[in-house]
Short mmCIF file of C-alpha atoms in Angstrom, two decimals:
data_model
loop_
_atom_site.label_atom_id
_atom_site.label_comp_id
_atom_site.label_asym_id
_atom_site.label_seq_id
_atom_site.Cartn_x
_atom_site.Cartn_y
_atom_site.Cartn_z
CA UNK A 1 -13.00 8.84 -9.87
CA UNK A 2 -16.62 7.77 -10.42
CA UNK A 3 -17.73 4.56 -8.69
CA UNK A 4 -20.58 2.33 -9.77
CA UNK A 5 -21.14 1.30 -6.14
CA UNK A 6 -21.26 3.31 -2.91
CA UNK A 7 -19.95 0.32 -0.93
CA UNK A 8 -16.92 0.11 -3.19
CA UNK A 9 -16.37 3.85 -3.04
CA UNK A 10 -16.45 3.88 0.76
CA UNK A 11 -13.99 1.00 1.01
CA UNK A 12 -11.62 2.68 -1.44
CA UNK A 13 -11.86 6.03 0.36
CA UNK A 14 -11.06 4.46 3.74
CA UNK A 15 -8.13 2.55 2.27
CA UNK A 16 -6.82 5.67 0.54
CA UNK A 17 -6.44 7.41 3.91
CA UNK A 18 -3.48 5.19 4.72
CA UNK A 19 -0.15 6.96 4.13
CA UNK A 20 1.34 6.36 0.68
CA UNK A 21 -1.83 4.69 -0.62
CA UNK A 22 -3.47 6.74 -3.37
CA UNK A 23 -6.97 6.21 -4.77
CA UNK A 24 -5.74 4.04 -7.63
CA UNK A 25 -3.73 1.77 -5.36
CA UNK A 26 -6.64 1.61 -2.91
CA UNK A 27 -8.94 0.51 -5.74
CA UNK A 28 -6.46 -2.16 -6.81
CA UNK A 29 -6.23 -3.50 -3.24
CA UNK A 30 -10.00 -3.51 -2.75
CA UNK A 31 -10.61 -5.27 -6.10
CA UNK A 32 -8.02 -7.85 -5.04
CA UNK A 33 -10.01 -8.51 -1.85
CA UNK A 34 -13.16 -8.94 -3.96
CA UNK A 35 -11.48 -11.68 -5.96
CA UNK A 36 -10.37 -13.49 -2.81
CA UNK A 37 -12.64 -15.59 -0.55
CA UNK A 38 -14.66 -13.54 1.95
CA UNK A 39 -12.56 -14.91 4.83
CA UNK A 40 -9.51 -13.00 3.53
CA UNK A 41 -11.27 -9.69 4.15
CA UNK A 42 -12.74 -10.68 7.51
CA UNK A 43 -9.35 -11.97 8.73
CA UNK A 44 -7.74 -8.68 7.73
CA UNK A 45 -10.45 -6.53 9.32
CA UNK A 46 -10.46 -8.61 12.47
CA UNK A 47 -6.67 -8.55 12.85
CA UNK A 48 -6.61 -4.76 12.47
CA UNK A 49 -9.50 -4.12 14.84
CA UNK A 50 -8.26 -6.53 17.51
CA UNK A 51 -4.77 -5.08 17.33
CA UNK A 52 -6.02 -1.50 17.58
CA UNK A 53 -8.37 -2.30 20.48
CA UNK A 54 -6.15 -4.54 22.56
CA UNK A 55 -2.61 -3.37 21.90
CA UNK A 56 -0.62 -2.50 25.01
CA UNK A 57 2.56 -0.59 25.54
CA UNK A 58 5.33 -1.64 27.90
CA UNK A 59 4.93 0.38 31.12
CA UNK A 60 8.68 0.91 31.29
CA UNK A 61 9.96 1.50 27.74
CA UNK A 62 6.68 2.15 25.82
CA UNK A 63 7.46 -0.51 23.25
CA UNK A 64 4.40 -2.33 21.86
CA UNK A 65 3.85 -5.45 23.94
CA UNK A 66 1.19 -8.02 24.77
CA UNK A 67 2.23 -7.90 28.43
CA UNK A 68 2.48 -5.05 30.92
CA UNK A 69 6.28 -5.28 30.80
CA UNK A 70 7.81 -6.10 27.40
CA UNK A 71 10.06 -9.12 26.87
CA UNK A 72 13.19 -6.94 26.73
CA UNK A 73 12.47 -4.97 29.92
CA UNK A 74 11.45 -8.19 31.70
CA UNK A 75 14.69 -9.97 30.73
CA UNK A 76 17.11 -9.97 33.69
CA UNK A 77 20.03 -10.75 31.34
CA UNK A 78 19.73 -7.36 29.57
CA UNK A 79 21.87 -4.49 30.86
CA UNK A 80 19.22 -2.32 32.48
CA UNK A 81 21.69 0.49 33.22
CA UNK A 82 22.16 1.10 29.47
CA UNK A 83 19.17 2.81 27.82
CA UNK A 84 18.89 3.38 24.07
CA UNK A 85 16.45 6.17 23.18
CA UNK A 86 14.63 5.60 19.87
CA UNK A 87 11.83 7.20 17.91
CA UNK A 88 9.52 4.25 17.35
CA UNK A 89 9.26 0.50 17.56
CA UNK A 90 10.67 -0.02 14.07
CA UNK A 91 13.99 1.28 15.42
CA UNK A 92 13.83 -1.24 18.27
CA UNK A 93 13.28 -4.01 15.72
CA UNK A 94 16.17 -2.78 13.57
CA UNK A 95 18.64 -2.58 16.48
CA UNK A 96 17.50 -5.93 17.95
CA UNK A 97 18.10 -7.40 14.51
CA UNK A 98 21.82 -6.51 14.69
CA UNK A 99 22.25 -8.65 17.82
CA UNK A 100 24.83 -6.05 19.00
CA UNK A 101 22.91 -4.34 21.80
CA UNK A 102 22.38 -5.87 25.24
CA UNK A 103 20.81 -2.86 26.99
CA UNK A 104 17.17 -1.79 27.12
CA UNK A 105 15.20 0.76 25.08
CA UNK A 106 13.08 3.82 25.60
CA UNK A 107 10.57 4.48 22.80
CA UNK A 108 9.70 8.18 22.49
CA UNK A 109 6.88 7.69 20.00
CA UNK A 110 8.13 10.46 17.70
CA UNK A 111 10.36 13.52 17.53
CA UNK A 112 9.78 17.09 18.67
CA UNK A 113 8.45 18.82 15.57
CA UNK A 114 6.71 22.19 15.98
CA UNK A 115 5.71 22.14 12.27
CA UNK A 116 3.75 18.89 12.77
CA UNK A 117 2.44 20.15 16.11
CA UNK A 118 4.42 17.61 18.14
CA UNK A 119 5.72 19.06 21.41
CA UNK A 120 7.70 17.35 24.21
CA UNK A 121 4.52 16.63 26.18
CA UNK A 122 3.18 14.36 23.42
CA UNK A 123 6.29 12.19 23.58
CA UNK A 124 7.39 9.72 26.26
CA UNK A 125 10.07 12.08 27.60
CA UNK A 126 8.96 12.67 31.19
CA UNK A 127 9.01 8.94 31.97
CA UNK A 128 12.62 8.79 30.71
CA UNK A 129 13.66 11.73 32.90
CA UNK A 130 11.86 10.06 35.80
CA UNK A 131 13.72 6.80 35.15
CA UNK A 132 17.06 8.63 35.22
CA UNK A 133 16.17 10.46 38.44
CA UNK A 134 15.24 7.20 40.16
CA UNK A 135 18.81 6.02 39.58
CA UNK A 136 20.18 2.83 38.08
CA UNK A 137 20.71 4.28 34.61
CA UNK A 138 24.40 4.74 33.75
CA UNK A 139 24.28 5.67 30.08
CA UNK A 140 21.73 7.05 27.65
CA UNK A 141 22.36 6.37 23.94
CA UNK A 142 20.51 8.71 21.59
CA UNK A 143 19.58 6.77 18.45
CA UNK A 144 17.21 9.21 16.74
CA UNK A 145 17.53 10.06 13.06
CA UNK A 146 20.02 12.86 12.42
CA UNK A 147 17.54 15.47 11.27
CA UNK A 148 16.75 18.87 12.71
CA UNK A 149 13.88 17.32 14.69
CA UNK A 150 16.05 14.46 15.92
CA UNK A 151 18.78 16.85 17.07
CA UNK A 152 16.22 19.11 18.78
CA UNK A 153 14.74 16.13 20.64
CA UNK A 154 18.17 14.85 21.70
CA UNK A 155 19.10 18.28 23.02
CA UNK A 156 15.80 18.76 24.85
CA UNK A 157 16.26 15.46 26.67
CA UNK A 158 19.95 16.15 27.27
CA UNK A 159 19.16 19.42 29.05
CA UNK A 160 16.66 17.67 31.33
CA UNK A 161 19.11 14.99 32.46
CA UNK A 162 22.41 16.90 32.23
CA UNK A 163 22.73 17.52 35.97
CA UNK A 164 22.18 13.84 36.81
CA UNK A 165 25.79 13.27 35.73
CA UNK A 166 25.08 10.10 33.71
CA UNK A 167 26.88 9.33 30.46
CA UNK A 168 25.16 10.34 27.23
CA UNK A 169 26.17 9.22 23.75
CA UNK A 170 24.81 9.13 20.21
CA UNK A 171 25.16 6.29 17.72
CA UNK A 172 28.18 6.68 15.40
CA UNK A 173 27.58 8.36 12.03
CA UNK A 174 29.91 7.51 9.19
CA UNK A 175 30.37 5.74 5.91
CA UNK A 176 28.27 2.56 5.69
CA UNK A 177 30.29 -0.64 5.86
CA UNK A 178 31.07 -1.66 2.25
CA UNK A 179 30.31 1.77 0.74
CA UNK A 180 32.69 3.54 -1.65
CA UNK A 181 34.02 6.85 -0.27
CA UNK A 182 33.52 8.70 -3.56
CA UNK A 183 29.73 8.20 -3.42
CA UNK A 184 29.30 9.25 0.21
CA UNK A 185 27.66 12.60 0.95
CA UNK A 186 30.06 15.25 2.24
CA UNK A 187 28.45 15.76 5.64
CA UNK A 188 28.74 12.06 6.45
CA UNK A 189 32.27 11.79 5.04
CA UNK A 190 33.37 14.92 6.90
CA UNK A 191 31.95 13.65 10.16
CA UNK A 192 33.54 10.24 9.68
CA UNK A 193 36.98 11.91 9.48
CA UNK A 194 36.50 14.25 12.43
CA UNK A 195 35.09 11.41 14.58
CA UNK A 196 37.66 8.83 13.48
CA UNK A 197 38.24 5.87 15.81
CA UNK A 198 41.55 4.29 16.87
CA UNK A 199 42.50 1.59 14.37
CA UNK A 200 42.76 -1.13 17.02
CA UNK A 201 39.20 -0.33 18.09
CA UNK A 202 37.93 -0.64 14.51
CA UNK A 203 39.19 -4.21 14.33
CA UNK A 204 36.74 -5.33 16.99
CA UNK A 205 33.51 -4.77 15.03
CA UNK B 1 11.20 -9.62 11.31
CA UNK B 2 10.81 -10.13 15.06
CA UNK B 3 7.73 -8.60 16.66
CA UNK B 4 7.35 -7.63 20.30
CA UNK B 5 3.61 -8.32 20.11
CA UNK B 6 1.61 -11.17 18.55
CA UNK B 7 -1.32 -8.83 17.87
CA UNK B 8 0.94 -6.53 15.92
CA UNK B 9 2.53 -9.43 14.07
CA UNK B 10 -0.85 -10.81 13.01
CA UNK B 11 -2.07 -7.44 11.76
CA UNK B 12 1.14 -6.91 9.79
CA UNK B 13 0.99 -10.41 8.29
CA UNK B 14 -2.62 -9.96 7.16
CA UNK B 15 -1.82 -6.57 5.66
CA UNK B 16 1.25 -7.96 3.88
CA UNK B 17 -0.95 -10.41 1.95
CA UNK B 18 -2.31 -7.54 -0.14
CA UNK B 19 -0.61 -7.32 -3.54
CA UNK B 20 2.35 -4.96 -3.66
CA UNK B 21 2.41 -4.52 0.13
CA UNK B 22 5.58 -5.97 1.68
CA UNK B 23 6.20 -6.60 5.37
CA UNK B 24 7.91 -3.25 5.87
CA UNK B 25 5.11 -1.28 4.22
CA UNK B 26 2.54 -3.29 6.16
CA UNK B 27 4.30 -2.40 9.42
CA UNK B 28 4.36 1.28 8.45
CA UNK B 29 0.61 1.20 7.68
CA UNK B 30 -0.25 -0.63 10.90
CA UNK B 31 1.86 1.74 13.04
CA UNK B 32 0.07 4.63 11.33
CA UNK B 33 -3.28 3.17 12.40
CA UNK B 34 -1.95 2.88 15.97
CA UNK B 35 -1.18 6.60 16.02
CA UNK B 36 -4.68 7.48 14.76
CA UNK B 37 -7.86 7.40 16.87
CA UNK B 38 -9.42 3.93 17.19
CA UNK B 39 -12.35 4.98 14.98
CA UNK B 40 -10.01 5.22 11.97
CA UNK B 41 -9.28 1.49 12.21
CA UNK B 42 -12.87 0.46 12.87
CA UNK B 43 -14.13 2.60 9.97
CA UNK B 44 -11.61 0.96 7.66
CA UNK B 45 -12.38 -2.58 8.85
CA UNK B 46 -16.12 -1.98 8.67
CA UNK B 47 -15.98 -0.48 5.18
CA UNK B 48 -13.96 -3.44 3.90
CA UNK B 49 -16.12 -6.10 5.55
CA UNK B 50 -19.42 -4.51 4.53
CA UNK B 51 -18.21 -4.09 0.96
CA UNK B 52 -17.00 -7.69 0.74
CA UNK B 53 -20.19 -9.09 2.26
CA UNK B 54 -22.77 -6.99 0.47
CA UNK B 55 -21.27 -6.16 -2.89
CA UNK B 56 -23.43 -7.10 -5.89
CA UNK B 57 -22.69 -7.43 -9.56
CA UNK B 58 -24.95 -6.17 -12.33
CA UNK B 59 -26.94 -9.14 -13.63
CA UNK B 60 -26.44 -7.95 -17.20
CA UNK B 61 -22.86 -6.63 -17.51
CA UNK B 62 -21.25 -7.95 -14.26
CA UNK B 63 -20.04 -4.50 -13.28
CA UNK B 64 -19.97 -3.89 -9.49
CA UNK B 65 -23.26 -2.29 -8.51
CA UNK B 66 -25.42 -1.63 -5.47
CA UNK B 67 -28.51 -2.56 -7.49
CA UNK B 68 -29.43 -5.70 -9.47
CA UNK B 69 -28.99 -3.77 -12.72
CA UNK B 70 -26.15 -1.21 -12.79
CA UNK B 71 -26.77 2.46 -13.55
CA UNK B 72 -25.28 2.13 -17.05
CA UNK B 73 -27.35 -0.92 -18.05
CA UNK B 74 -30.47 0.64 -16.53
CA UNK B 75 -30.01 3.89 -18.46
CA UNK B 76 -32.37 3.95 -21.48
CA UNK B 77 -30.27 6.70 -23.10
CA UNK B 78 -27.25 4.42 -23.53
CA UNK B 79 -26.89 2.57 -26.84
CA UNK B 80 -27.67 -0.99 -25.75
CA UNK B 81 -26.80 -2.44 -29.16
CA UNK B 82 -23.13 -1.40 -28.70
CA UNK B 83 -21.26 -3.58 -26.17
CA UNK B 84 -17.72 -2.86 -25.01
CA UNK B 85 -15.98 -5.96 -23.58
CA UNK B 86 -13.50 -5.14 -20.79
CA UNK B 87 -11.38 -7.04 -18.32
CA UNK B 88 -12.44 -5.45 -15.05
CA UNK B 89 -14.32 -2.56 -13.55
CA UNK B 90 -11.28 -0.29 -13.60
CA UNK B 91 -11.53 -0.33 -17.38
CA UNK B 92 -15.19 0.67 -17.17
CA UNK B 93 -14.19 3.59 -14.94
CA UNK B 94 -11.39 4.61 -17.32
CA UNK B 95 -13.62 4.55 -20.41
CA UNK B 96 -16.52 6.28 -18.64
CA UNK B 97 -14.04 8.96 -17.64
CA UNK B 98 -13.39 9.85 -21.28
CA UNK B 99 -17.04 10.69 -21.84
CA UNK B 100 -16.65 9.31 -25.40
CA UNK B 101 -18.63 6.08 -25.13
CA UNK B 102 -22.42 5.90 -25.10
CA UNK B 103 -22.84 2.11 -25.34
CA UNK B 104 -22.89 -0.46 -22.53
CA UNK B 105 -20.19 -2.74 -21.11
CA UNK B 106 -19.56 -6.38 -20.48
CA UNK B 107 -17.08 -7.07 -17.67
CA UNK B 108 -15.28 -10.40 -18.13
CA UNK B 109 -13.60 -10.39 -14.72
CA UNK B 110 -10.18 -11.29 -16.16
CA UNK B 111 -8.45 -12.75 -19.19
CA UNK B 112 -7.98 -16.36 -20.29
CA UNK B 113 -4.58 -17.30 -18.82
CA UNK B 114 -3.67 -21.00 -18.61
CA UNK B 115 -0.51 -20.11 -16.62
CA UNK B 116 -2.60 -18.50 -13.88
CA UNK B 117 -5.19 -21.28 -14.14
CA UNK B 118 -7.88 -19.00 -15.56
CA UNK B 119 -10.01 -20.74 -18.19
CA UNK B 120 -13.02 -19.42 -20.16
CA UNK B 121 -15.45 -20.95 -17.66
CA UNK B 122 -14.16 -18.72 -14.86
CA UNK B 123 -14.88 -15.59 -16.87
CA UNK B 124 -18.23 -14.01 -17.74
CA UNK B 125 -18.06 -15.21 -21.35
CA UNK B 126 -21.12 -17.44 -21.65
CA UNK B 127 -23.46 -14.62 -20.58
CA UNK B 128 -21.97 -12.44 -23.34
CA UNK B 129 -22.49 -15.16 -25.96
CA UNK B 130 -26.04 -15.60 -24.63
CA UNK B 131 -26.67 -11.87 -24.91
CA UNK B 132 -25.51 -11.88 -28.54
CA UNK B 133 -27.69 -14.91 -29.38
CA UNK B 134 -30.75 -13.26 -27.89
CA UNK B 135 -30.35 -10.49 -30.47
CA UNK B 136 -30.27 -6.72 -30.10
CA UNK B 137 -26.47 -6.45 -30.06
CA UNK B 138 -25.07 -4.89 -33.25
CA UNK B 139 -21.41 -4.42 -32.40
CA UNK B 140 -18.95 -5.86 -29.91
CA UNK B 141 -15.87 -3.73 -29.13
CA UNK B 142 -12.98 -5.67 -27.63
CA UNK B 143 -11.13 -3.39 -25.18
CA UNK B 144 -8.81 -5.87 -23.46
CA UNK B 145 -5.14 -5.14 -22.97
CA UNK B 146 -3.05 -6.11 -25.99
CA UNK B 147 -1.16 -8.98 -24.39
CA UNK B 148 -1.03 -12.63 -25.34
CA UNK B 149 -3.82 -13.31 -22.82
CA UNK B 150 -5.92 -10.42 -24.09
CA UNK B 151 -5.57 -11.57 -27.70
CA UNK B 152 -6.41 -15.16 -26.74
CA UNK B 153 -9.53 -14.02 -24.92
CA UNK B 154 -10.63 -11.81 -27.81
CA UNK B 155 -10.19 -14.66 -30.26
CA UNK B 156 -12.00 -17.18 -28.04
CA UNK B 157 -15.02 -14.89 -27.80
CA UNK B 158 -14.82 -14.00 -31.49
CA UNK B 159 -15.06 -17.66 -32.48
CA UNK B 160 -18.14 -18.14 -30.32
CA UNK B 161 -20.04 -15.24 -31.86
CA UNK B 162 -18.59 -15.25 -35.40
CA UNK B 163 -21.62 -16.91 -36.99
CA UNK B 164 -24.04 -14.45 -35.45
CA UNK B 165 -22.91 -11.97 -38.11
CA UNK B 166 -22.58 -8.98 -35.76
CA UNK B 167 -19.82 -6.40 -36.13
CA UNK B 168 -16.70 -6.86 -33.99
CA UNK B 169 -13.98 -4.28 -33.47
CA UNK B 170 -11.05 -3.59 -31.17
CA UNK B 171 -10.04 -0.24 -29.74
CA UNK B 172 -7.44 1.61 -31.84
CA UNK B 173 -3.78 1.12 -30.91
CA UNK B 174 -1.33 3.83 -31.82
CA UNK B 175 0.87 6.64 -30.60
CA UNK B 176 -0.60 8.37 -27.54
CA UNK B 177 -1.93 11.85 -28.20
CA UNK B 178 0.93 14.26 -27.43
CA UNK B 179 3.71 11.64 -27.56
CA UNK B 180 6.90 12.08 -29.60
CA UNK B 181 7.29 9.48 -32.37
CA UNK B 182 10.96 8.88 -31.59
CA UNK B 183 10.16 7.56 -28.11
CA UNK B 184 7.34 5.21 -29.19
CA UNK B 185 8.00 1.45 -29.20
CA UNK B 186 8.29 -0.06 -32.66
CA UNK B 187 5.30 -2.38 -32.44
CA UNK B 188 2.97 0.49 -31.62
CA UNK B 189 4.53 2.80 -34.20
CA UNK B 190 4.39 0.08 -36.87
CA UNK B 191 0.76 -0.65 -36.13
CA UNK B 192 -0.11 3.05 -36.15
CA UNK B 193 1.21 3.30 -39.73
CA UNK B 194 -0.45 0.13 -41.02
CA UNK B 195 -3.75 1.08 -39.39
CA UNK B 196 -3.61 4.75 -40.39
CA UNK B 197 -6.91 6.64 -40.51
CA UNK B 198 -8.16 9.07 -43.19
CA UNK B 199 -7.04 12.59 -42.29
CA UNK B 200 -10.56 14.02 -42.34
CA UNK B 201 -11.58 11.40 -39.80
CA UNK B 202 -8.68 12.29 -37.50
CA UNK B 203 -9.95 15.89 -37.28
CA UNK B 204 -13.12 14.75 -35.50
CA UNK B 205 -11.47 13.53 -32.30
#
């Protein structure tokens, strides 16, 4: 791609470093900004810079927060003995959205993935183990994605806290509510039969 | 979408105002920036702001340029009597990329579109008419997209310069090189038959 302006080229190249944004899309976005009032661009730049500079993470669960302790951890009505372990803050948002969970979270910040060079020390695992050791936690729910990396991470944490004697669980895997059985993948369908739940219990949800 | 941080929310909302970027994508992009070193974000913000503040347009063809006259208009080896009219700078880049055009461009900055509130006065049309009146232009090539708006714009300009007696042409429409006839749309296929070219001429390309 040949640019008629170095300024334009630099803006496009920076934009194209974002994941999933190719050079063509970056050019389209930048040309859109050029057609908008200058304030549009300065608002965007300012919002990004301020966020990156001033963002804080909850000292307890590592969720993104504007306060030292996030709103969930600071809420006395949440069940602080029930900790849901998730990969990143999008998972917190998704679970909060269901309105079905009254416990607190622990955000790992990723999954153990040797291929991507992510080891246990780069994740917020030690603070979770510490929290368990201090007492007060009764159950850990693993809510990572069911991939090789997710399973590895679950197992790594499980080994560290196994002798504390607290309950550990993982979120249920099965056929999505409303899905047709014939279109489900076999692993999910198989697991949903092996891990079937008593009928009376299914009526509650 | 409920955010645990106002800073995060603001950054996501600004990002989501870009065309084709929804809230979910915006969140993914912003979380990516959070995982990268702070410089990544400040480089991006700076590049966008500097570009938006300092960008210039060629005084002759309205292409984006870092100089008062763009490199194409300033090049004495280009055929200045041959002017290709395009919608925006992406079209200039696409045509330059072919290496087949030795004339100069005129960037309109859009198409006449009453629905979107774009009239002739918002486009760089008067400067093109002026250029033709001043003399020196021998042929105008219309290279707008073949939509209702493109055709309207072509015709509007054509009427303004018709009595100057210069040549006007549009880029050829037809079956893409390498495409199978059976998959072509009928309008294109029909036009490619009506506007067939002498065989000897087709050998040149």
